[in-house]
Short mmCIF file of C-alpha atoms in Angstrom, two decimals:
data_model
loop_
_atom_site.label_atom_id
_atom_site.label_comp_id
_atom_site.label_asym_id
_atom_site.label_seq_id
_atom_site.Cartn_x
_atom_site.Cartn_y
_atom_site.Cartn_z
CA LYS A 218 100.25 79.72 93.74
CA GLN A 219 100.87 81.25 96.63
CA GLU A 220 102.45 85.16 96.73
CA VAL A 221 103.99 86.91 99.64
CA THR A 222 104.34 90.23 99.61
CA GLN A 223 105.81 92.76 101.95
CA ILE A 224 105.95 96.38 101.32
CA PRO A 225 108.07 98.60 101.93
CA ALA A 226 110.89 97.21 100.73
CA ALA A 227 112.78 99.18 103.27
CA LEU A 228 112.14 101.77 106.02
CA SER A 229 114.03 103.96 107.96
CA VAL A 230 112.98 105.16 111.47
CA PRO A 231 114.52 107.02 114.51
CA GLU A 232 115.43 105.25 117.55
CA GLY A 233 112.83 104.81 120.11
CA GLU A 234 109.79 104.28 117.56
CA ASN A 235 106.77 102.08 117.47
CA LEU A 236 107.00 100.35 114.22
CA VAL A 237 104.74 97.95 112.17
CA LEU A 238 106.01 95.84 109.48
CA ASN A 239 103.35 94.48 107.23
CA CYS A 240 103.10 91.05 105.04
CA SER A 241 100.27 89.87 102.66
CA PHE A 242 99.20 86.43 100.82
CA THR A 243 97.12 85.33 98.24
CA ASP A 244 96.09 81.89 99.76
CA SER A 245 94.40 81.63 102.88
CA ALA A 246 94.67 78.30 103.09
CA ILE A 247 97.56 78.37 105.67
CA TYR A 248 99.08 76.23 108.14
CA ASN A 249 101.52 78.84 110.51
CA LEU A 250 103.01 81.95 109.29
CA GLN A 251 106.73 82.78 110.56
CA TRP A 252 108.85 86.05 110.82
CA PHE A 253 112.38 85.87 110.50
CA ARG A 254 115.19 88.32 110.77
CA GLN A 255 118.28 88.40 108.70
CA ASP A 256 121.33 90.47 109.49
CA PRO A 257 124.00 91.41 106.40
CA GLY A 258 126.00 88.22 105.16
CA LYS A 259 123.64 86.32 107.81
CA GLY A 260 120.81 83.33 108.22
CA LEU A 261 117.71 83.44 109.03
CA THR A 262 116.74 83.11 112.57
CA SER A 263 113.07 82.61 113.70
CA LEU A 264 111.41 85.56 115.42
CA LEU A 265 107.67 83.89 115.60
CA LEU A 266 105.64 81.13 113.97
CA ILE A 267 101.95 81.99 114.51
CA GLN A 268 99.49 78.70 114.03
CA SER A 269 96.41 79.34 111.63
CA SER A 270 94.09 79.12 114.71
CA GLN A 271 96.06 81.71 116.45
CA ARG A 272 95.80 85.76 116.17
CA GLU A 273 98.97 86.63 117.73
CA GLN A 274 101.87 85.79 119.63
CA THR A 275 104.34 88.01 121.39
CA SER A 276 107.92 87.86 122.20
CA GLY A 277 109.51 90.71 123.85
CA ARG A 278 109.35 94.04 121.93
CA LEU A 279 107.82 92.16 119.47
CA ASN A 280 103.90 91.06 118.61
CA ALA A 281 103.04 89.21 115.30
CA SER A 282 99.47 89.11 114.14
CA LEU A 283 97.84 87.13 112.29
CA ASP A 284 94.32 87.89 109.84
CA LYS A 285 93.69 84.97 108.02
CA SER A 286 90.72 85.65 106.02
CA SER A 287 92.06 88.96 104.61
CA GLY A 288 95.39 87.53 103.77
CA ARG A 289 97.86 89.65 106.80
CA SER A 290 99.90 89.54 109.28
CA THR A 291 102.10 92.26 111.43
CA LEU A 292 105.34 92.30 113.19
CA TYR A 293 104.82 94.98 115.88
CA ILE A 294 108.23 96.27 116.88
CA ALA A 295 107.82 98.58 120.50
CA ALA A 296 110.67 101.10 121.39
CA SER A 297 113.12 100.50 118.47
CA GLN A 298 116.61 100.12 119.02
CA PRO A 299 119.79 100.49 116.06
CA GLY A 300 119.96 96.50 117.14
CA ASP A 301 117.02 96.16 115.33
CA SER A 302 118.24 96.79 111.82
CA ALA A 303 118.04 94.09 109.95
CA THR A 304 116.15 92.74 107.15
CA TYR A 305 112.92 90.99 108.29
CA LEU A 306 111.03 88.24 106.47
CA CYS A 307 107.58 86.88 106.98
CA ALA A 308 107.28 83.38 104.92
CA VAL A 309 103.68 81.01 105.25
CA LYS A 310 102.99 77.64 105.02
CA GLY A 311 100.73 75.80 102.97
CA TYR A 312 98.05 73.73 104.34
CA ALA A 313 99.16 70.58 102.08
CA GLY A 314 99.92 68.53 104.91
CA ALA A 315 102.69 68.82 107.87
CA ASN A 316 105.83 69.07 105.39
CA SER A 317 104.24 71.18 102.84
CA LYS A 318 107.09 74.13 101.66
CA LEU A 319 107.39 77.54 102.96
CA THR A 320 106.63 80.25 100.52
CA PHE A 321 109.17 83.70 101.54
CA GLY A 322 108.46 87.37 100.94
CA LYS A 323 111.54 89.52 100.12
CA GLY A 324 111.56 91.16 102.71
CA ILE A 325 111.62 94.69 104.78
CA THR A 326 114.74 95.90 105.21
CA LEU A 327 114.57 98.06 108.29
CA SER A 328 117.23 100.50 109.45
CA VAL A 329 116.75 102.27 112.83
CA ARG A 330 118.89 105.50 113.24
CA PRO A 331 120.34 106.08 116.88
CA ASN B 224 123.94 71.98 119.83
CA ALA B 225 125.41 73.46 116.94
CA GLY B 226 122.77 73.81 115.29
CA VAL B 227 122.76 73.46 111.43
CA THR B 228 126.11 73.98 109.76
CA GLN B 229 127.12 74.68 106.29
CA THR B 230 130.58 74.39 104.95
CA PRO B 231 132.20 76.20 103.51
CA LYS B 232 131.21 79.73 104.01
CA PHE B 233 132.57 80.93 100.88
CA GLN B 234 133.40 79.55 97.40
CA VAL B 235 134.68 80.38 93.71
CA LEU B 236 134.04 77.54 90.71
CA LYS B 237 134.95 77.91 87.30
CA THR B 238 132.08 77.07 84.88
CA GLY B 239 131.80 73.25 84.42
CA GLN B 240 132.69 72.91 87.54
CA SER B 241 131.14 70.52 90.18
CA MET B 242 131.18 70.44 93.54
CA THR B 243 129.05 69.48 96.68
CA LEU B 244 128.00 72.64 99.19
CA GLN B 245 127.39 70.56 102.97
CA CYS B 246 124.77 70.97 105.46
CA ALA B 247 124.41 69.17 108.71
CA GLN B 248 122.13 68.93 111.88
CA ASP B 249 122.28 68.09 115.09
CA MET B 250 118.91 68.30 116.41
CA ASN B 251 117.67 65.21 114.89
CA HIS B 252 115.03 67.18 112.64
CA GLU B 253 113.52 65.11 109.73
CA TYR B 254 112.79 67.62 107.67
CA MET B 255 116.19 69.40 105.49
CA SER B 256 116.07 71.61 102.67
CA TRP B 257 117.84 73.79 100.47
CA TYR B 258 116.88 77.31 98.98
CA ARG B 259 118.91 80.04 97.42
CA GLN B 260 119.10 83.40 97.77
CA ASP B 261 119.12 85.78 94.75
CA PRO B 262 118.70 90.20 94.93
CA GLY B 263 115.08 90.66 94.29
CA MET B 264 113.98 86.67 93.65
CA GLY B 265 113.75 86.05 97.85
CA LEU B 266 114.05 82.95 99.38
CA ARG B 267 113.86 79.83 96.55
CA LEU B 268 113.46 76.55 97.26
CA ILE B 269 115.99 73.85 95.47
CA HIS B 270 115.25 70.69 97.10
CA TYR B 271 113.90 69.11 100.35
CA SER B 272 114.33 66.13 102.19
CA VAL B 273 111.20 64.63 104.84
CA GLY B 274 113.65 62.14 106.20
CA ALA B 275 116.58 59.61 105.39
CA GLY B 276 115.87 57.65 101.53
CA ILE B 277 113.31 60.35 100.68
CA THR B 278 114.06 63.49 98.73
CA ASP B 279 111.58 65.94 96.25
CA GLN B 280 112.35 68.76 94.18
CA GLY B 281 111.56 72.35 94.97
CA GLU B 282 110.89 75.43 92.88
CA VAL B 283 113.96 75.67 90.64
CA PRO B 284 115.91 72.29 91.21
CA ASN B 285 117.45 72.36 87.45
CA GLY B 286 121.35 71.66 88.17
CA TYR B 287 120.55 70.19 91.33
CA ASN B 288 121.20 66.86 93.09
CA VAL B 289 120.32 66.36 96.69
CA SER B 290 120.48 63.00 98.73
CA ARG B 291 119.91 61.59 102.47
CA SER B 292 121.62 58.92 103.63
CA THR B 293 121.50 59.95 107.19
CA THR B 294 118.73 62.10 109.19
CA GLU B 295 121.59 64.63 109.85
CA ASP B 296 123.43 65.39 106.57
CA PHE B 297 121.93 66.55 103.60
CA PRO B 298 124.25 67.68 100.54
CA LEU B 299 123.69 69.78 97.55
CA ARG B 300 125.62 69.15 94.45
CA LEU B 301 126.01 71.43 91.69
CA LEU B 302 126.61 68.66 88.41
CA SER B 303 128.09 71.19 85.98
CA ALA B 304 128.33 75.09 87.38
CA ALA B 305 127.09 77.73 85.35
CA PRO B 306 127.21 81.46 86.46
CA SER B 307 123.77 81.67 87.03
CA GLN B 308 123.89 79.83 89.83
CA THR B 309 125.81 82.21 91.70
CA SER B 310 124.01 83.18 94.64
CA VAL B 311 123.86 82.74 98.48
CA TYR B 312 122.62 78.89 99.22
CA PHE B 313 121.31 78.54 102.79
CA CYS B 314 120.14 75.17 104.52
CA ALA B 315 117.49 74.96 106.89
CA SER B 316 115.71 71.57 109.22
CA SER B 317 112.55 71.55 111.00
CA TYR B 318 110.93 68.82 113.70
CA SER B 319 108.75 68.51 110.95
CA PHE B 320 105.74 66.73 113.02
CA THR B 321 102.35 68.88 113.28
CA GLY B 322 102.69 71.45 116.27
CA SER B 323 102.93 75.00 117.24
CA PHE B 324 106.95 74.83 118.04
CA THR B 325 107.81 72.04 116.15
CA ASP B 326 107.32 73.56 112.91
CA THR B 327 110.17 76.99 113.36
CA GLN B 328 112.59 76.31 110.79
CA TYR B 329 116.03 76.44 111.44
CA PHE B 330 118.75 77.82 109.06
CA GLY B 331 122.24 77.71 108.55
CA PRO B 332 124.48 80.63 108.25
CA GLY B 333 124.95 79.97 103.95
CA THR B 334 127.53 79.19 101.70
CA ARG B 335 128.12 82.02 98.86
CA LEU B 336 128.90 80.56 95.49
CA THR B 337 130.71 82.66 92.81
CA VAL B 338 130.62 80.99 89.11
CA LEU B 339 132.81 82.79 86.92
#
């Protein structure tokens, strides 16, 4: 059974820092991996999706990398801002066809201090 | 596009009551799913559907029922509410074909349910 781990559960950094959020998964046979952002009391918003054949994806100040063989992904946030404060979740999709299920990590709650 | 919409936003039920959580999407997505989010447990899949008329169970299906009569709507029914069903419920959808952008999951804003 696929397990997704995100450590630490919470992180507090000063504004302007470059930071890395980690995600690890136990089964490397994945179809894709997604990073989501969740603001308090809100739904999830997809940030980046990396297909299993890709090594990284970039969107603005965000860069996500994928190392399938080691079961790891990282989300890099450049020049963090207070508006980046949220919970960040990663989710992997298994390879049992296009409709296989997503397995989520429990998320990392990020606080960026002004 | 309105994206994925959910109603109601908040609901309080008494033990034993039944209700339906509504979910709709206007993106012509084939794949729709229901999750519950609990502190310390993360997101867990309840039921999912790969198209109109097709549904299947997820990780925690007991006490819930779903149907998919149209592409747009995917309601979740609580048959006899229990305090253990107190949670935040999210509906999600995706286009469901293989390919890079089509697999992105879109989430609704959630329904916060309390069962007394």
